[in-house]
Structures are given as C-alpha cells and as structure tokens.
GROMACS .gro file of C-alpha atoms in nm:
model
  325
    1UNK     CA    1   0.982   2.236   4.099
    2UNK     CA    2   1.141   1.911   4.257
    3UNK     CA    3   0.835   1.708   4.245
    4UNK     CA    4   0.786   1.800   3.878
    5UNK     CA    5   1.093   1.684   3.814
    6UNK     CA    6   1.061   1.400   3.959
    7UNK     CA    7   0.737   1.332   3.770
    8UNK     CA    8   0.899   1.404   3.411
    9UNK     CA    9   1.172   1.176   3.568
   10UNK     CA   10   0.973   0.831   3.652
   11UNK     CA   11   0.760   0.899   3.284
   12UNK     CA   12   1.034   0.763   3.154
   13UNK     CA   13   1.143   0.484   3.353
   14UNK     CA   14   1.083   0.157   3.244
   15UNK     CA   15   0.906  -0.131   3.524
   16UNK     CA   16   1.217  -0.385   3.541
   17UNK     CA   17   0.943  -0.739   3.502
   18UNK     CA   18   1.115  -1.036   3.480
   19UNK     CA   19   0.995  -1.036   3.140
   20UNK     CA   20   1.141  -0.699   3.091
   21UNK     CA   21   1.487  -0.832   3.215
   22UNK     CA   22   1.494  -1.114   3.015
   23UNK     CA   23   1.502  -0.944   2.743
   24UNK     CA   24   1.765  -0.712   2.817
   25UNK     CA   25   1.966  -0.945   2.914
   26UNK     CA   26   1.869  -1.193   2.612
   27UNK     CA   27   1.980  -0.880   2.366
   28UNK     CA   28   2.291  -0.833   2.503
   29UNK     CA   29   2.349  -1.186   2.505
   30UNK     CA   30   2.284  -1.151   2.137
   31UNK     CA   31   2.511  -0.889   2.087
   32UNK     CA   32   2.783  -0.987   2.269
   33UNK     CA   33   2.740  -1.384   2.003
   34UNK     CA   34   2.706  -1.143   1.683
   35UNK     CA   35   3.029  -0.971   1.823
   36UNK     CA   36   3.262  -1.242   1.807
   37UNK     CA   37   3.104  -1.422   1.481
   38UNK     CA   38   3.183  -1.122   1.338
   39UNK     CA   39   3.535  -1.116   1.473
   40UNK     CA   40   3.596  -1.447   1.406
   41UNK     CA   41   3.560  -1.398   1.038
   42UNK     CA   42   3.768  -1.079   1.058
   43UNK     CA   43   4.083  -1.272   1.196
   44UNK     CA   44   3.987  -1.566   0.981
   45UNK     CA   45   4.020  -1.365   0.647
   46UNK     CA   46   3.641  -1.480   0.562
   47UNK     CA   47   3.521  -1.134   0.522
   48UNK     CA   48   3.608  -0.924   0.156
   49UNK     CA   49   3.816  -0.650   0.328
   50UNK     CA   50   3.992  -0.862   0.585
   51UNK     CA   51   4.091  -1.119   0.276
   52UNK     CA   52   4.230  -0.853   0.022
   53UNK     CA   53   4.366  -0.609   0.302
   54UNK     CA   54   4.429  -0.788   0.646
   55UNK     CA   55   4.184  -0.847   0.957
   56UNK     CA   56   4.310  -0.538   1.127
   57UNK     CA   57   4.224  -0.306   0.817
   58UNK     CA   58   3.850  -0.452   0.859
   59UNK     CA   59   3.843  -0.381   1.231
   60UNK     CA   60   3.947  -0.097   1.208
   61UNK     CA   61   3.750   0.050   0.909
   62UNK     CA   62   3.416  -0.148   1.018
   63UNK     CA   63   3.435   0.037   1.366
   64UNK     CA   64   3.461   0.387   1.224
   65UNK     CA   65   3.222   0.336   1.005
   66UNK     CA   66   3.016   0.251   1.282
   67UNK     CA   67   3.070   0.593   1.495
   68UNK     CA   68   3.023   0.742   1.197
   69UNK     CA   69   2.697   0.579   1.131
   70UNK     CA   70   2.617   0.625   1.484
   71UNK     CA   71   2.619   0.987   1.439
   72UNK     CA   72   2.414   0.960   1.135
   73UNK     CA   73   2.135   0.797   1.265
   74UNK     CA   74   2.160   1.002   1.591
   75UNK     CA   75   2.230   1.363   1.431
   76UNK     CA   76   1.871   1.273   1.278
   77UNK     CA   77   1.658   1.194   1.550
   78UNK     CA   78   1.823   1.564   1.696
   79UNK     CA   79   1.728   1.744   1.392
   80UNK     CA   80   1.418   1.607   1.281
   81UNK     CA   81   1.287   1.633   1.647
   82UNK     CA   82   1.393   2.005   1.746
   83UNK     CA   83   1.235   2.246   1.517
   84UNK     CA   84   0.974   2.305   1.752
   85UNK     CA   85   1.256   2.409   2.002
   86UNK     CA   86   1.316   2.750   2.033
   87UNK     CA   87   1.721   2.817   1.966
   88UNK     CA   88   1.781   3.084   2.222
   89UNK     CA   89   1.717   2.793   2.487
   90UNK     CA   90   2.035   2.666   2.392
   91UNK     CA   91   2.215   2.926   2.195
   92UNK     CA   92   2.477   2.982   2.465
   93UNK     CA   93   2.498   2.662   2.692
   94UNK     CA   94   2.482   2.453   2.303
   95UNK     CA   95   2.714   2.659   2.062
   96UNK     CA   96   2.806   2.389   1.851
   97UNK     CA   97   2.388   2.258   1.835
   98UNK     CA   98   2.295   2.602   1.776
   99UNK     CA   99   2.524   2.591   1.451
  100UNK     CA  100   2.410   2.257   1.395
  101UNK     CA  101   2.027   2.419   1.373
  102UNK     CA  102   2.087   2.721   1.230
  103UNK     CA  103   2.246   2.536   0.866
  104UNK     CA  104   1.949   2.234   0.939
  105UNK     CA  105   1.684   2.513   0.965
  106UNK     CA  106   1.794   2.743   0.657
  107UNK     CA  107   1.537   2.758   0.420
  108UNK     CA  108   1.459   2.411   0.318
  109UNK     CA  109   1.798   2.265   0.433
  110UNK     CA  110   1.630   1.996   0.644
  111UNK     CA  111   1.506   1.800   0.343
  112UNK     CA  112   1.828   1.846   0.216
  113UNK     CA  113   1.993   1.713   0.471
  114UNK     CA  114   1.733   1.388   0.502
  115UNK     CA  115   1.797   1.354   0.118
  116UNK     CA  116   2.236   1.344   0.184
  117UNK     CA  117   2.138   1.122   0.567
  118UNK     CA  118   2.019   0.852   0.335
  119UNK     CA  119   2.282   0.810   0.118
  120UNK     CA  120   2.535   0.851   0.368
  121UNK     CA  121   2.326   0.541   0.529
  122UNK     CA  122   2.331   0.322   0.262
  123UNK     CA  123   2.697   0.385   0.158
  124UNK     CA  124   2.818   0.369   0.535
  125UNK     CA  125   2.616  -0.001   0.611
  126UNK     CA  126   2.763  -0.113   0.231
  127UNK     CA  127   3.154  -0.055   0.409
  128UNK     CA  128   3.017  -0.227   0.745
  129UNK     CA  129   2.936  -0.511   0.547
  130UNK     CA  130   3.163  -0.528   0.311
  131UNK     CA  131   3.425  -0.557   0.658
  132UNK     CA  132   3.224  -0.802   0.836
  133UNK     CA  133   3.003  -1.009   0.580
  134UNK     CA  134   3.148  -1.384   0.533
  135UNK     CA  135   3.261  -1.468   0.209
  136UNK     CA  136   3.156  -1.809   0.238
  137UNK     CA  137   2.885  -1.869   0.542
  138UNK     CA  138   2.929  -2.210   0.489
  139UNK     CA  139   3.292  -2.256   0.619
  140UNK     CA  140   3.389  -2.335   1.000
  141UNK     CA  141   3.335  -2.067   1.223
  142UNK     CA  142   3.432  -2.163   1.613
  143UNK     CA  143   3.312  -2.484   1.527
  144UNK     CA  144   2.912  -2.390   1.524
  145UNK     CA  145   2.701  -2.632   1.381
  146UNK     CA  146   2.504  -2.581   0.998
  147UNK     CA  147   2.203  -2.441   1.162
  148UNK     CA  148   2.395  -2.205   1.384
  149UNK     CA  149   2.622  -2.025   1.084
  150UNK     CA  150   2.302  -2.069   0.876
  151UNK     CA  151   2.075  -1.801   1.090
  152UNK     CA  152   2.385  -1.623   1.160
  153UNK     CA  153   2.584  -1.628   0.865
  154UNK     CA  154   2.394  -1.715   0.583
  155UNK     CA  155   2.045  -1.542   0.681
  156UNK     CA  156   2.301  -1.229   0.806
  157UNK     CA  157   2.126  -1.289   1.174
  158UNK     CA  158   2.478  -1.161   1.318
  159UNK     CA  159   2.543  -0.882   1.067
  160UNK     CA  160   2.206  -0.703   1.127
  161UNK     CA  161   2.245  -0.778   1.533
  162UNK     CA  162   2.596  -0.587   1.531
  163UNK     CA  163   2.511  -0.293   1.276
  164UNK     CA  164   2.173  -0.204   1.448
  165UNK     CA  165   2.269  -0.204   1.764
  166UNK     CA  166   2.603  -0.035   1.799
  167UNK     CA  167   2.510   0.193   1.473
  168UNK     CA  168   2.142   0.267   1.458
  169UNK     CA  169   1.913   0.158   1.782
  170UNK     CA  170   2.137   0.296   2.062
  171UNK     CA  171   2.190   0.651   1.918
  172UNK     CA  172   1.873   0.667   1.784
  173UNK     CA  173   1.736   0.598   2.133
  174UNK     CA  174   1.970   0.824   2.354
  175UNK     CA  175   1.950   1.091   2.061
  176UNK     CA  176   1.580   1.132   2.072
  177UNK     CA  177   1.567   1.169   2.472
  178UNK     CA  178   1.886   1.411   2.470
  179UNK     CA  179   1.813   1.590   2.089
  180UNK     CA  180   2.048   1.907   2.232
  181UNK     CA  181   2.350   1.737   2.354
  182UNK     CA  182   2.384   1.475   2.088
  183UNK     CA  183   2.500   1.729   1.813
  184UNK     CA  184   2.675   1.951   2.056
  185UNK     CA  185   3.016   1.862   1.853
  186UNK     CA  186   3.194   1.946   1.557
  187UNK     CA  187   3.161   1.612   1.420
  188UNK     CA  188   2.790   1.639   1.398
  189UNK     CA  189   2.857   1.980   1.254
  190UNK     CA  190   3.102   1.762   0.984
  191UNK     CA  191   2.861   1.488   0.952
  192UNK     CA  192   2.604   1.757   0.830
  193UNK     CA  193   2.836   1.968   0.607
  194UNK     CA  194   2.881   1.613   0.441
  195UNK     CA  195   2.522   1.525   0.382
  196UNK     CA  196   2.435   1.826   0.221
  197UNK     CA  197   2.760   1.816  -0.001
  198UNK     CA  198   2.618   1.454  -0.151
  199UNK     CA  199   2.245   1.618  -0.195
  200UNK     CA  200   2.373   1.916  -0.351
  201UNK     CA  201   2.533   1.668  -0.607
  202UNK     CA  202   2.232   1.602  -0.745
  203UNK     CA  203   2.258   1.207  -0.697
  204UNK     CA  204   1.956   1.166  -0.519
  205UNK     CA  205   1.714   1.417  -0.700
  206UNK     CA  206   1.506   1.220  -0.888
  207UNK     CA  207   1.357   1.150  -0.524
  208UNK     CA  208   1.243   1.571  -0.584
  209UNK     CA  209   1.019   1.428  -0.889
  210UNK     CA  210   0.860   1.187  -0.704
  211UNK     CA  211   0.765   1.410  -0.434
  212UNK     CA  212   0.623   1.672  -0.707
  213UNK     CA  213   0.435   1.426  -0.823
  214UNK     CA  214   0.275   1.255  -0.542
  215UNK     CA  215   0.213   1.633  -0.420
  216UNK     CA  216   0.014   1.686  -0.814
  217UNK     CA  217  -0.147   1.342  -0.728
  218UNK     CA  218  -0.279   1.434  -0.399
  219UNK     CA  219  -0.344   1.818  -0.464
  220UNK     CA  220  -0.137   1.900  -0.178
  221UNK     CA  221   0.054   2.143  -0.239
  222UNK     CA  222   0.484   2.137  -0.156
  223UNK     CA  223   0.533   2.338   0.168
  224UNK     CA  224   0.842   2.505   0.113
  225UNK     CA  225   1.041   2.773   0.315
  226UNK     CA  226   1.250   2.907  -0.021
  227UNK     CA  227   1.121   3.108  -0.305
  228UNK     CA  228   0.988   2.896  -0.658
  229UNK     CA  229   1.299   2.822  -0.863
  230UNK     CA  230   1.357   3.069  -1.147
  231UNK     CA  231   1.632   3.107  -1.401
  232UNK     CA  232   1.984   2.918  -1.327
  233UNK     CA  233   1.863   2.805  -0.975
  234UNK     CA  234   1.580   2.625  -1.219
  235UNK     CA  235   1.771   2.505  -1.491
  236UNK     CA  236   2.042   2.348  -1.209
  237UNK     CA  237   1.761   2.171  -0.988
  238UNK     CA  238   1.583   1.977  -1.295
  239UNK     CA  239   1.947   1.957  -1.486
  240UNK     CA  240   2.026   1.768  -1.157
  241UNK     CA  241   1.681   1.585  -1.173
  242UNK     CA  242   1.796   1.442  -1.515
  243UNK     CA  243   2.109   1.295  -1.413
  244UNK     CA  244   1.938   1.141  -1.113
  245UNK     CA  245   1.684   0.950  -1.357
  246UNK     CA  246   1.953   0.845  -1.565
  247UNK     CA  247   2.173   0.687  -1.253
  248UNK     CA  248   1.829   0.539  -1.138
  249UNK     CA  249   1.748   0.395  -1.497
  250UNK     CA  250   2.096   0.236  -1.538
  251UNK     CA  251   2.071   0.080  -1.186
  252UNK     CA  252   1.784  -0.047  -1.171
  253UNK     CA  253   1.851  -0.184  -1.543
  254UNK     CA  254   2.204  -0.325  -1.389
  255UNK     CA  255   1.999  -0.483  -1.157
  256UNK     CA  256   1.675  -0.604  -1.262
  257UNK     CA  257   1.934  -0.738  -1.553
  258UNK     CA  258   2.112  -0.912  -1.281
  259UNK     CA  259   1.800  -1.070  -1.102
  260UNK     CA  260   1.662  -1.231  -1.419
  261UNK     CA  261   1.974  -1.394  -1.567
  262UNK     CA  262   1.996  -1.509  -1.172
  263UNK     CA  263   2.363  -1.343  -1.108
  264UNK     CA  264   2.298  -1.217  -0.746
  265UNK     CA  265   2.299  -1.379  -0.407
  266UNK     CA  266   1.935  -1.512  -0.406
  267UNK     CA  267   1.990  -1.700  -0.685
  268UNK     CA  268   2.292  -1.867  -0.523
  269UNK     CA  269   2.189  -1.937  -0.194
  270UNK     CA  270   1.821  -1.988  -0.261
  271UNK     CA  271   1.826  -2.122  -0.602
  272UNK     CA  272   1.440  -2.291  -0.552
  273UNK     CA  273   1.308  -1.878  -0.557
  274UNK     CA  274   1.179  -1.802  -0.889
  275UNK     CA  275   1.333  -1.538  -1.056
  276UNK     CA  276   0.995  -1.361  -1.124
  277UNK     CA  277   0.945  -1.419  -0.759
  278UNK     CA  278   1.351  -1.221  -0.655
  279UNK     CA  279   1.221  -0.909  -0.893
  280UNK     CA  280   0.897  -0.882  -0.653
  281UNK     CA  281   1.039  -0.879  -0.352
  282UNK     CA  282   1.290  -0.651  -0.435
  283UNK     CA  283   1.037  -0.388  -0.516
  284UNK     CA  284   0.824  -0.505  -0.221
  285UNK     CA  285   1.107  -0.542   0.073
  286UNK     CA  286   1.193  -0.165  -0.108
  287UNK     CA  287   0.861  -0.038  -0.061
  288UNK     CA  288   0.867  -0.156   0.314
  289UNK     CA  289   1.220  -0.010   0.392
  290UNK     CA  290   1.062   0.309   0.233
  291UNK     CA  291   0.756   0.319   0.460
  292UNK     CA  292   0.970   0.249   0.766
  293UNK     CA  293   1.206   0.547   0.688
  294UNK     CA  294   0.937   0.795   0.639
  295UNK     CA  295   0.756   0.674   0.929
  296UNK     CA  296   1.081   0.706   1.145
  297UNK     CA  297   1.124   1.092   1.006
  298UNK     CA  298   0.729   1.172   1.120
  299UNK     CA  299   0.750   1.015   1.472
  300UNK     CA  300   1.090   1.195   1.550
  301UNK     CA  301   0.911   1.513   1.401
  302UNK     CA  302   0.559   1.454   1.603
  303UNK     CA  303   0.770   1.344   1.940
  304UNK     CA  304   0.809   1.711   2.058
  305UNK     CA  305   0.468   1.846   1.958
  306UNK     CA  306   0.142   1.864   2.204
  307UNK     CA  307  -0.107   1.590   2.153
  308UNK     CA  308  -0.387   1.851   2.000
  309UNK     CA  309  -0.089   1.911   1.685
  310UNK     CA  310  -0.062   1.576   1.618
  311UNK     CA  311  -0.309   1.581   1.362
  312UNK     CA  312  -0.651   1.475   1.288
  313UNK     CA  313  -0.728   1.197   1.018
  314UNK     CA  314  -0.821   0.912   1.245
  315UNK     CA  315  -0.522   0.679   1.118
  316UNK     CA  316  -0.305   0.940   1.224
  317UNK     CA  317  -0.414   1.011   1.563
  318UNK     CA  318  -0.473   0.615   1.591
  319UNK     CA  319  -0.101   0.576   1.509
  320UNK     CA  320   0.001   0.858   1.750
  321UNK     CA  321  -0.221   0.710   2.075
  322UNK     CA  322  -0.025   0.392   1.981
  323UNK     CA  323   0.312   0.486   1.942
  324UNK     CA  324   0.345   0.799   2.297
  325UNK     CA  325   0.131   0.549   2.479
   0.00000   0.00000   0.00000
C-alpha cells in the first residue's frame, strides 16, 4: 500500500529544471510587480473606486472580491470534476461537500449552477477592476517609464497578472487536485446557493435557446436528468427565455451602438483601429473566451474518468493524449 502511494505521489511531482525554476520564480516576480502597480494606483486615487470612495474602500472591496472569486473558480473545478465520485466516500469525513453535491447533483442543477458560476464571474472581475483599473494609464506611477505603464497599465498587463493568479489559476489548480476538501465549507455551500439564485432569475436563459438549438442542429439530443417541461414549469422556463433575449438584444444594441459611433475604450486608446475592425473582434475575442470556458468545463469533467471513457472521435482522444500527458 506504501509503495502505491508513493507512486500516485511522484505522478504528480513536477522535475525542478532550471528552466522549470525560472519560471516559477519569473511568475512570482511578476506577481509580486502587478501587486504594487496595482497598489500604487489604489493609494494614488487613480483607480474609479479609490477616487470616488477612498484607497482603503478599493483594497478592501478588490480583495474580497477576490476570495470570493477564488471560490468561484475553485467550487467549479470541485463540482464539475466529482460526479464520477461516489458520495458515501465522503459523506461523513466531508459533511459540508456532501451538501455541496447533493444540491450540485439534483436533477439538472449542475448546468444550473455553470449558468449562475458565469455570471457571478463576470460581475465579480467587473468590481476587481473597477477597484484596481487606472483611470488614466498615462499618469506617473513610481516613476516607470511610457513603455513600462504602457504593457502594464494601458495593455492591463498588471490587472490580468493580479486577478488570474490570486482569483482564478491558484484555486483552480489546488481545487482540481483536492476536489473534496475545497468545498468542505459553508461558504462554498453560500457561493452555490448564490449561483443558482442568479440562474433561476432567468438572466442568463437565452444561453437555454442556444443550446436547443445547436442540439436541433446537430441531432443530438439534450441529455437531461428532469422530466420535459409541461404546464407552468413551461410557460416560466421560455417566459424567462424571453426576457433573456430582450436583455441580450438591448446590450448588444447598447453596445454595438457604442462601438460604431467610437464611444468605448478602443476607440480612445487605439484610435488607428477601424471601427468595422472593434465590432469583429468583439465577436471574435467572444467566440474565443467561449471556447476556452467550455473547454475548461470538459477537461475538469474528463479529469476523473478512465482513459477508455474519454471518448472516441479522434479530435477528442487527440485532445485528451495531449492534455493527461
């Protein structure tokens, strides 16, 4: 028993290289800059919630929202990755998981939750920026030179350093190697009461119509683990479907609105980018952030399984040999 251990121990140590270390140590290096640009503009008032508050107000709200984000990103890699657990493994040494996986498991309460996680995301990394984003990237920062507060400040190098690493990479990573222990605590058990409050809303739904039609597209049918909607449970879902389409409608109308008059960022900072060219990659740097999340969401979900369940289309199993190499 001891030697397997050991075994399923060393898989998953990493061979220090000095190529290895460098870029540990280079990353941390990295984080440690983005840390105190960032908290140089706090105390500076050159972020929007440290100006019209005070710099403390920004700490403090940017760092909860990044625990809480944290737990987001974490609570998913937990979730999405233990179904093929069996609960009674840790229905008495995990209480708290076990109630985290028996609301997660209901029914169809996993896409639920993954529809209420991304929301919470988005609305959670809008807060961290609006506490840590400069106002102006152009102004003096410690004294750094136009190139430095250009990649940092103006390209957001610093912003994206400090939010993924404290907020998305690190839990992400520990979450998926300890899936039981992460939500082992009531404020997973919150975090997820909360996701599925802002999916039951009905915000989100019009994501529900895609997937029904993609699914009539492909003539694959909708796995599902609840009944077919009849009656009021009908009438709610595709009520709530409705009033999804029309938030969509008016923001991307807001928006695309926005782009072609040239009243948002790109125009101000890059005013040489066609306006054509902003409305493109919009819908292209959307498409990519959209591939990346459902590929995140099917690696968690295919970490657990045996290599003969991975699949079989050849991209698939291509992918796999790739990514658990």
């Amino acid at each position: 028993m001891s030697d397997e251990k050991h075994d399923a121990d060393a898989s998953h140590d990493v061979q220090l290289t000095p190529f290895t270390l460098f870029r540990y140590v280079a990353s941390i290096g990295m984080l440690i800059f983005s840390i105190i640009i960032v908290g140089a503009l706090m105390f500076t008032g050159n972020t929007r919630v440290a100006k019209e508050t005070s710099p403390f107000v920004a700490l403090i709200v940017c760092i909860l929202a990044l625990v809480w984000l944290s737990m987001i990103e974490g609570q998913q890699a937990s979730l999405v990755g233990l179904p093929p657990v069996d609960p009674d493994l840790y229905k008495d040494s995990h209480p708290l998981t076990y109630k985290n996986a028996a609301l997660a498991f209901k029914g169809d309460n996993l896409d639920r939750y993954l529809m209420g996680r991304q929301f919470m995301v988005l609305l959670v990394v809008f807060v961290i920026n609006q506490c840590s984003s400069p106002l102006d990237p152009k102004v003096d920062v410690l004294g750094f030179s136009s190139g430095v507060k250009f990649v940092f400040l103006d390209i957001g190098l610093a912003m994206i350093v400090f939010t993924c690493i404290l907020g998305q990479l690190t839990t992400q990573v520990n979450a998926s190697h300890m899936m039981i222990d992460y939500i082992n605590n009531y404020f997973a058990l919150f975090t997820l009461y909360t996701c599925m409050v802002v999916e039951f809303s009905g915000i989100m739904h019009s994501s529900y119509l895609i997937q029904n039609i993609l699914s009539a597209a492909s003539g694959k049918p909708i796995i599902s683990n609840e009944p077919p909607r009849e009656g009021a449970t009908f009438a709610f879902f595709w009520g709530r479907v409705l009033m999804s389409l029309a938030i969509l409608g008016f923001c991307l109308a807001v928006t695309l609105v926005a782009l072609l008059n040239g009243d948002t960022s790109v125009s101000v900072k890059y005013p040489g980018i066609p306006r054509g060219l902003a409305v493109f990659l919009l819908f292209f740097f959307m498409a990519v952030v959209g591939m990346l999340e459902g590929m995140q969401i099917a690696f968690f979900a295919v970490a657990k399984l045996p290599a003969s369940e991975r699949g079989t289309s050849f991209f698939g199993r291509k992918t796999c040999d790739l990514l658990f190499k």
